[in-house]
CSV table of C-alpha atoms in Angstrom, one decimal:
chain,number,residue,atom,x,y,z
X,1,MET,CA,26.7,-0.3,1.5
X,2,PRO,CA,23.6,-1.3,3.5
X,3,THR,CA,21.4,-4.2,2.4
X,4,ALA,CA,17.6,-3.9,2.4
X,5,LEU,CA,15.1,-6.8,2.1
X,6,ILE,CA,11.7,-6.0,0.7
X,7,THR,CA,8.9,-8.5,0.9
X,8,GLY,CA,6.2,-7.9,-1.8
X,9,ILE,CA,8.7,-6.2,-4.0
X,10,THR,CA,6.6,-6.9,-7.2
X,11,GLY,CA,3.8,-4.8,-5.8
X,12,GLN,CA,3.2,-1.0,-6.2
X,13,ASP,CA,4.9,0.0,-3.0
X,14,GLY,CA,7.7,-2.5,-3.3
X,15,SER,CA,8.7,-1.3,-6.8
X,16,TYR,CA,8.8,2.4,-5.7
X,17,LEU,CA,10.7,1.5,-2.5
X,18,ALA,CA,13.3,-0.5,-4.5
X,19,GLU,CA,13.9,2.4,-6.8
X,20,PHE,CA,14.2,4.8,-3.9
X,21,LEU,CA,16.7,2.6,-2.0
X,22,LEU,CA,18.8,1.9,-5.1
X,23,GLY,CA,19.1,5.7,-5.4
X,24,LYS,CA,20.4,5.7,-1.9
X,25,GLY,CA,23.1,3.2,-2.7
X,26,TYR,CA,21.5,0.2,-1.0
X,27,ASN,CA,21.9,-3.5,-2.0
X,28,VAL,CA,18.3,-4.4,-2.6
X,29,VAL,CA,17.0,-7.9,-2.1
X,30,GLY,CA,13.4,-8.6,-3.1
X,31,MET,CA,11.4,-11.5,-1.8
X,32,ALA,CA,8.5,-12.8,-4.0
X,33,ARG,CA,6.4,-15.9,-3.6
X,34,ARG,CA,6.4,-18.4,-6.3
X,35,SER,CA,3.1,-18.5,-8.2
X,36,SER,CA,1.8,-19.8,-11.5
X,37,THR,CA,1.6,-16.3,-12.9
X,38,VAL,CA,4.6,-14.4,-11.7
X,39,ASN,CA,4.4,-10.7,-12.6
X,40,PHE,CA,7.6,-8.7,-12.6
X,41,ASP,CA,6.2,-5.8,-14.8
X,42,ARG,CA,6.6,-3.2,-12.0
X,43,ILE,CA,10.3,-4.0,-11.4
X,44,GLN,CA,11.3,-5.0,-14.9
X,45,HIS,CA,13.3,-1.8,-15.4
X,46,ILE,CA,15.4,-2.4,-12.3
X,47,GLN,CA,15.5,-6.2,-12.3
X,48,ASP,CA,19.2,-6.3,-13.2
X,49,ASP,CA,20.0,-4.1,-10.2
X,50,ILE,CA,18.4,-6.1,-7.5
X,51,SER,CA,18.6,-9.7,-6.1
X,52,LEU,CA,15.4,-11.7,-6.2
X,53,GLU,CA,14.6,-14.6,-3.9
X,54,GLN,CA,11.7,-16.9,-3.5
X,55,GLY,CA,10.0,-16.7,-0.1
X,56,ASP,CA,6.5,-16.9,1.3
X,57,LEU,CA,5.0,-15.5,4.5
X,58,HIS,CA,3.2,-18.9,4.9
X,59,ASP,CA,6.6,-20.7,5.2
X,60,GLN,CA,8.8,-19.8,8.1
X,61,SER,CA,11.8,-21.8,6.8
X,62,SER,CA,11.9,-19.8,3.5
X,63,LEU,CA,12.0,-16.5,5.6
X,64,VAL,CA,14.8,-17.8,7.8
X,65,SER,CA,16.8,-18.9,4.7
X,66,VAL,CA,16.6,-15.5,3.0
X,67,LEU,CA,17.6,-13.7,6.2
X,68,GLU,CA,20.6,-16.1,6.8
X,69,ARG,CA,21.8,-15.6,3.2
X,70,TYR,CA,21.7,-11.8,3.0
X,71,GLU,CA,21.7,-10.6,6.7
X,72,PRO,CA,19.8,-7.4,5.8
X,73,ASP,CA,20.3,-4.2,7.7
X,74,GLU,CA,16.7,-3.1,7.0
X,75,ILE,CA,13.6,-5.2,6.3
X,76,TYR,CA,10.4,-3.8,4.8
X,77,ASN,CA,7.4,-6.1,5.1
X,78,LEU,CA,5.1,-5.0,2.3
X,79,ALA,CA,3.8,-8.5,1.4
X,80,ALA,CA,0.1,-9.1,2.1
X,81,GLN,CA,-3.2,-10.1,0.7
X,82,SER,CA,-3.9,-6.4,0.2
X,83,PHE,CA,-7.3,-6.1,-1.5
X,84,VAL,CA,-10.1,-5.3,0.9
X,85,PRO,CA,-13.0,-6.9,-1.0
X,86,THR,CA,-11.1,-10.2,-1.4
X,87,SER,CA,-10.7,-10.4,2.4
X,88,TRP,CA,-14.5,-11.0,2.7
X,89,ASN,CA,-14.3,-13.9,0.2
X,90,GLN,CA,-11.0,-15.3,1.5
X,91,PRO,CA,-10.9,-14.2,5.2
X,92,VAL,CA,-8.8,-17.2,6.4
X,93,LEU,CA,-6.2,-16.7,3.6
X,94,THR,CA,-6.1,-13.0,4.5
X,95,GLY,CA,-5.5,-13.8,8.2
X,96,GLU,CA,-2.8,-16.4,7.3
X,97,VAL,CA,-0.8,-13.9,5.2
X,98,THR,CA,-1.6,-10.4,6.4
X,99,ALA,CA,-1.7,-11.3,10.1
X,100,LEU,CA,0.2,-14.5,11.0
X,101,GLY,CA,2.7,-13.9,8.2
X,102,VAL,CA,3.9,-10.9,10.1
X,103,THR,CA,4.6,-13.1,13.2
X,104,ARG,CA,6.5,-15.6,11.1
X,105,LEU,CA,8.7,-12.9,9.7
X,106,LEU,CA,9.3,-11.2,13.0
X,107,GLU,CA,10.2,-14.5,14.6
X,108,ALA,CA,12.6,-15.2,11.8
X,109,VAL,CA,14.2,-11.7,12.4
X,110,ARG,CA,14.4,-12.4,16.1
X,111,GLN,CA,16.2,-15.7,15.5
X,112,VAL,CA,18.5,-14.7,12.7
X,113,LYS,CA,19.1,-10.9,12.5
X,114,PRO,CA,17.8,-9.3,15.7
X,115,ASP,CA,19.8,-6.1,15.1
X,116,ALA,CA,18.0,-5.5,11.7
X,117,ARG,CA,15.6,-2.6,11.5
X,118,TYR,CA,12.1,-3.7,10.6
X,119,TYR,CA,9.2,-1.9,8.9
X,120,GLN,CA,5.6,-3.2,9.0
X,121,ALA,CA,3.1,-1.9,6.5
X,122,SER,CA,0.1,-1.0,8.6
X,123,SER,CA,-3.1,0.5,7.2
X,124,SER,CA,-5.7,3.2,7.7
X,125,GLU,CA,-8.3,0.4,7.3
X,126,MET,CA,-7.5,-0.4,10.9
X,127,PHE,CA,-9.4,2.7,11.9
X,128,GLY,CA,-12.5,1.4,10.0
X,129,LYS,CA,-15.5,2.8,11.9
X,130,VAL,CA,-13.6,5.9,12.9
X,131,GLN,CA,-13.7,6.9,16.5
X,132,GLU,CA,-12.4,10.4,15.9
X,133,THR,CA,-11.7,12.6,12.9
X,134,PRO,CA,-9.0,13.1,11.7
X,135,GLN,CA,-7.2,9.9,12.7
X,136,LYS,CA,-3.8,10.0,14.4
X,137,GLU,CA,-1.4,7.5,16.1
X,138,THR,CA,-3.5,7.5,19.3
X,139,THR,CA,-6.9,7.1,17.6
X,140,PRO,CA,-8.7,3.9,18.8
X,141,PHE,CA,-8.9,1.2,16.1
X,142,TYR,CA,-12.2,-0.3,14.9
X,143,PRO,CA,-11.5,-2.4,11.7
X,144,ARG,CA,-14.5,-3.1,9.4
X,145,SER,CA,-13.2,-5.9,7.2
X,146,PRO,CA,-11.2,-9.1,7.6
X,147,TYR,CA,-8.3,-7.2,5.9
X,148,GLY,CA,-8.5,-4.4,8.5
X,149,VAL,CA,-8.6,-7.0,11.3
X,150,ALA,CA,-5.6,-8.8,9.9
X,151,LYS,CA,-3.6,-5.6,9.5
X,152,LEU,CA,-4.4,-4.7,13.1
X,153,TYR,CA,-3.0,-8.0,14.3
X,154,GLY,CA,0.2,-7.4,12.2
X,155,HIS,CA,0.4,-3.9,13.8
X,156,TRP,CA,0.1,-5.1,17.4
X,157,ILE,CA,2.4,-8.1,17.0
X,158,THR,CA,5.0,-5.6,15.7
X,159,VAL,CA,4.6,-3.5,18.8
X,160,ASN,CA,4.8,-6.6,20.9
X,161,TYR,CA,8.0,-7.8,19.4
X,162,ARG,CA,9.5,-4.3,19.8
X,163,GLU,CA,8.6,-4.2,23.5
X,164,SER,CA,9.2,-7.9,24.3
X,165,HIS,CA,12.3,-8.6,22.3
X,166,ASN,CA,13.8,-5.2,21.9
X,167,LEU,CA,13.6,-5.2,18.1
X,168,PHE,CA,13.9,-2.0,16.2
X,169,ALA,CA,10.4,-2.5,14.7
X,170,VAL,CA,8.1,0.2,13.5
X,171,SER,CA,4.7,0.4,11.8
X,172,GLY,CA,3.7,3.0,9.2
X,173,ILE,CA,0.0,3.5,9.3
X,174,LEU,CA,-0.4,4.5,5.7
X,175,PHE,CA,-3.6,6.0,4.3
X,176,ASN,CA,-4.5,5.2,0.7
X,177,HIS,CA,-1.7,5.7,-1.7
X,178,GLU,CA,-2.0,5.3,-5.4
X,179,SER,CA,0.0,5.5,-8.6
X,180,PRO,CA,0.0,4.4,-12.3
X,181,ARG,CA,1.4,1.1,-10.9
X,182,ARG,CA,-1.7,0.4,-8.8
X,183,GLY,CA,-3.5,-2.8,-9.5
X,184,LEU,CA,-6.6,-2.6,-11.7
X,185,GLU,CA,-8.8,-4.0,-9.0
X,186,PHE,CA,-8.3,-0.9,-6.8
X,187,VAL,CA,-10.9,1.9,-7.1
X,188,THR,CA,-8.5,4.7,-8.2
X,189,ARG,CA,-7.0,2.6,-11.0
X,190,LYS,CA,-10.4,1.1,-11.9
X,191,VAL,CA,-11.7,4.6,-12.5
X,192,THR,CA,-8.6,6.0,-14.4
X,193,TYR,CA,-8.2,2.9,-16.5
X,194,ASN,CA,-11.9,2.7,-17.5
X,195,ALA,CA,-12.1,6.5,-18.1
X,196,ALA,CA,-9.3,6.1,-20.6
X,197,ARG,CA,-11.0,3.0,-22.2
X,198,ILE,CA,-14.2,5.0,-22.6
X,199,LYS,CA,-12.3,8.0,-24.1
X,200,LEU,CA,-10.8,5.6,-26.7
X,201,GLY,CA,-14.2,4.1,-27.5
X,202,LEU,CA,-13.4,0.7,-26.0
X,203,SER,CA,-16.3,0.7,-23.6
X,204,ASP,CA,-19.1,3.0,-22.5
X,205,LYS,CA,-20.2,2.3,-18.9
X,206,LEU,CA,-18.3,1.9,-15.6
X,207,PRO,CA,-20.2,0.1,-12.8
X,208,MET,CA,-19.2,1.4,-9.4
X,209,GLY,CA,-20.1,1.0,-5.7
X,210,ASN,CA,-20.5,3.7,-3.1
X,211,LEU,CA,-19.6,7.1,-4.7
X,212,GLU,CA,-19.9,8.9,-1.4
X,213,ALA,CA,-17.1,6.9,0.3
X,214,GLN,CA,-14.3,9.3,1.3
X,215,ARG,CA,-10.6,8.5,1.4
X,216,ASP,CA,-7.3,10.3,2.0
X,217,TRP,CA,-5.4,9.6,-1.2
X,218,GLY,CA,-1.7,10.3,-1.8
X,219,PHE,CA,1.1,9.3,-4.2
X,220,ALA,CA,2.8,5.9,-3.4
X,221,GLY,CA,6.2,7.3,-4.4
X,222,ASP,CA,6.0,9.9,-1.6
X,223,TYR,CA,4.9,7.3,1.0
X,224,VAL,CA,7.8,4.9,0.5
X,225,GLN,CA,10.2,7.7,1.5
X,226,ALA,CA,8.4,7.9,4.8
X,227,MET,CA,9.0,4.2,5.3
X,228,TRP,CA,12.7,4.7,5.0
X,229,MET,CA,12.7,7.8,7.2
X,230,MET,CA,11.1,5.8,10.0
X,231,LEU,CA,14.0,3.3,10.0
X,232,GLN,CA,16.7,6.1,10.2
X,233,ARG,CA,15.7,7.4,13.6
X,234,ASP,CA,17.4,6.7,16.9
X,235,LYS,CA,14.4,5.0,18.4
X,236,PRO,CA,11.6,3.0,16.9
X,237,ASP,CA,8.1,4.6,16.7
X,238,ASP,CA,4.9,4.4,14.7
X,239,PHE,CA,3.6,7.1,12.4
X,240,VAL,CA,0.5,8.0,10.5
X,241,ILE,CA,1.3,8.8,6.9
X,242,GLY,CA,-1.3,10.6,4.7
X,243,THR,CA,-2.1,13.9,3.1
X,244,GLY,CA,-4.6,15.2,5.7
X,245,GLU,CA,-7.1,15.8,3.0
X,246,THR,CA,-10.1,13.8,1.9
X,247,ASN,CA,-11.9,13.2,-1.4
X,248,THR,CA,-14.9,11.2,-2.4
X,249,VAL,CA,-15.0,8.5,-5.0
X,250,ARG,CA,-17.4,10.8,-6.9
X,251,LYS,CA,-14.7,13.5,-6.9
X,252,LEU,CA,-12.2,10.9,-8.2
X,253,CYS,CA,-14.6,10.1,-11.1
X,254,GLU,CA,-15.3,13.7,-11.8
X,255,LEU,CA,-11.5,14.5,-12.1
X,256,ALA,CA,-10.6,11.4,-14.1
X,257,PHE,CA,-13.4,11.8,-16.7
X,258,GLY,CA,-13.1,15.6,-16.7
X,259,TYR,CA,-9.4,15.4,-17.5
X,260,LEU,CA,-10.5,13.6,-20.7
X,261,ASP,CA,-13.3,16.1,-21.5
X,262,LEU,CA,-15.9,13.6,-20.4
X,263,ASP,CA,-18.8,13.9,-18.0
X,264,TYR,CA,-18.7,11.0,-15.5
X,265,LYS,CA,-22.5,11.1,-15.0
X,266,ASP,CA,-22.9,9.9,-18.6
X,267,HIS,CA,-20.8,6.8,-17.9
X,268,VAL,CA,-20.6,5.8,-14.2
X,269,VAL,CA,-23.5,3.7,-13.0
X,270,HIS,CA,-24.2,2.4,-9.5
X,271,ASP,CA,-23.9,-1.4,-9.1
X,272,LYS,CA,-24.8,-2.5,-5.5
X,273,THR,CA,-22.7,-5.7,-6.0
X,274,PHE,CA,-19.6,-3.4,-5.5
X,275,ASP,CA,-20.9,-2.0,-2.2
X,276,ARG,CA,-19.0,-3.3,0.9
X,277,PRO,CA,-20.8,-5.4,3.5
X,278,ALA,CA,-19.5,-2.9,6.1
X,279,GLU,CA,-18.5,0.4,4.7
X,280,VAL,CA,-15.6,2.6,5.9
X,281,ASP,CA,-17.2,6.1,5.5
X,282,LEU,CA,-14.5,8.7,6.3
X,283,LEU,CA,-10.8,8.1,6.5
X,284,ILE,CA,-8.7,11.2,6.9
X,285,SER,CA,-5.2,11.4,8.4
X,286,ASP,CA,-3.6,13.7,10.9
X,287,PRO,CA,0.1,13.3,9.7
X,288,SER,CA,1.4,16.1,12.0
X,289,LYS,CA,3.6,13.8,14.0
X,290,ALA,CA,5.3,12.6,10.7
X,291,HIS,CA,5.7,16.3,9.6
X,292,ALA,CA,7.2,17.3,13.0
X,293,ILE,CA,9.5,14.4,13.7
X,294,LEU,CA,10.4,12.8,10.3
X,295,GLY,CA,10.2,16.0,8.3
X,296,TRP,CA,8.0,14.2,5.8
X,297,ALA,CA,5.3,15.8,3.7
X,298,PRO,CA,3.6,14.7,0.4
X,299,SER,CA,4.8,16.3,-2.8
X,300,VAL,CA,1.9,15.3,-5.1
X,301,ASN,CA,-1.6,16.5,-4.6
X,302,PHE,CA,-4.8,14.6,-5.4
X,303,GLU,CA,-5.5,16.4,-8.7
X,304,GLU,CA,-2.0,15.8,-10.0
X,305,LEU,CA,-2.1,12.1,-8.9
X,306,VAL,CA,-5.3,11.5,-10.8
X,307,GLU,CA,-3.9,13.3,-13.9
X,308,ARG,CA,-0.7,11.1,-13.8
X,309,MET,CA,-2.8,7.9,-13.6
X,310,VAL,CA,-5.1,8.9,-16.4
X,311,GLU,CA,-2.2,9.9,-18.6
X,312,ALA,CA,-0.4,6.6,-18.0
X,313,ASP,CA,-3.5,4.5,-18.7
X,314,LEU,CA,-4.3,6.5,-21.9
X,315,GLU,CA,-0.7,6.0,-23.1
X,316,ASN,CA,-0.6,2.3,-22.3
X,317,LEU,CA,-4.0,1.7,-24.0
X,318,ARG,CA,-3.0,3.5,-27.1
X,319,LYS,CA,0.2,1.4,-27.4
X,320,GLU,CA,-1.9,-1.7,-27.1
X,321,LEU,CA,-4.2,-0.5,-29.9
X,322,VAL,CA,-1.3,0.0,-32.4
């Protein structure tokens, strides 16, 4: 029975990946940093089936300790300061965790468990000011936020450890992936949650930033399967994971409110404080390499994804009102 270590297990991706790996018969070890407000909501239903350890990408000794104790066969590094707007307010913290934290973990792997297979969560935000459309593995990077820059460092240091130390280390360049477990600060969940609140009469207006920004949105549950597939190959390689389709934030609003028989134009208002200092205008993936080599393809389309998220938010809000 193989053992997998997931950093950031309490996040959206970590929870879906843990479920998936448990279904595959893995021993799952989750690493979470200690904080004053620990939130295990996303993994509460599987908490008895996994092992949880404290660890922090700031602290190399904690990473070494977890690796020595469990000697994992696979390591999925999903921990990060993952919210793009926060990276402008806290650029140094973002760099410490999302960039240098990768180096600390890779160095711990090199020292303790060099035969482990390592997955790094890279991001489409590395493409930023896109140099070609759609974006594939060979597209030049041009990050437009401290988050994108930090993710790019994490991406390249993973390549460097693969080539310099012969580690089985891969990066998944994942485009936006969402779910009912997405944090409320992210735009998709912000829209679905507030549409449900407006439907229930709990609020009336939703302030938003750039409605014309376009993203390639998929379902997180599909994307964690691609992570696993990358670590099952004979040779390590990097893959772009996305749907290959793009939608605007405006379309997201239209679908979410429309599903609730509401017109988003009556409720969504532009608030320039939510506009990014440097906008990423068009992110759209070319996942043909993943299709051809991994045999991976998304199973949930954008309309179904938005519907699932609205339904979940509506159900949860109704429970709170009882």
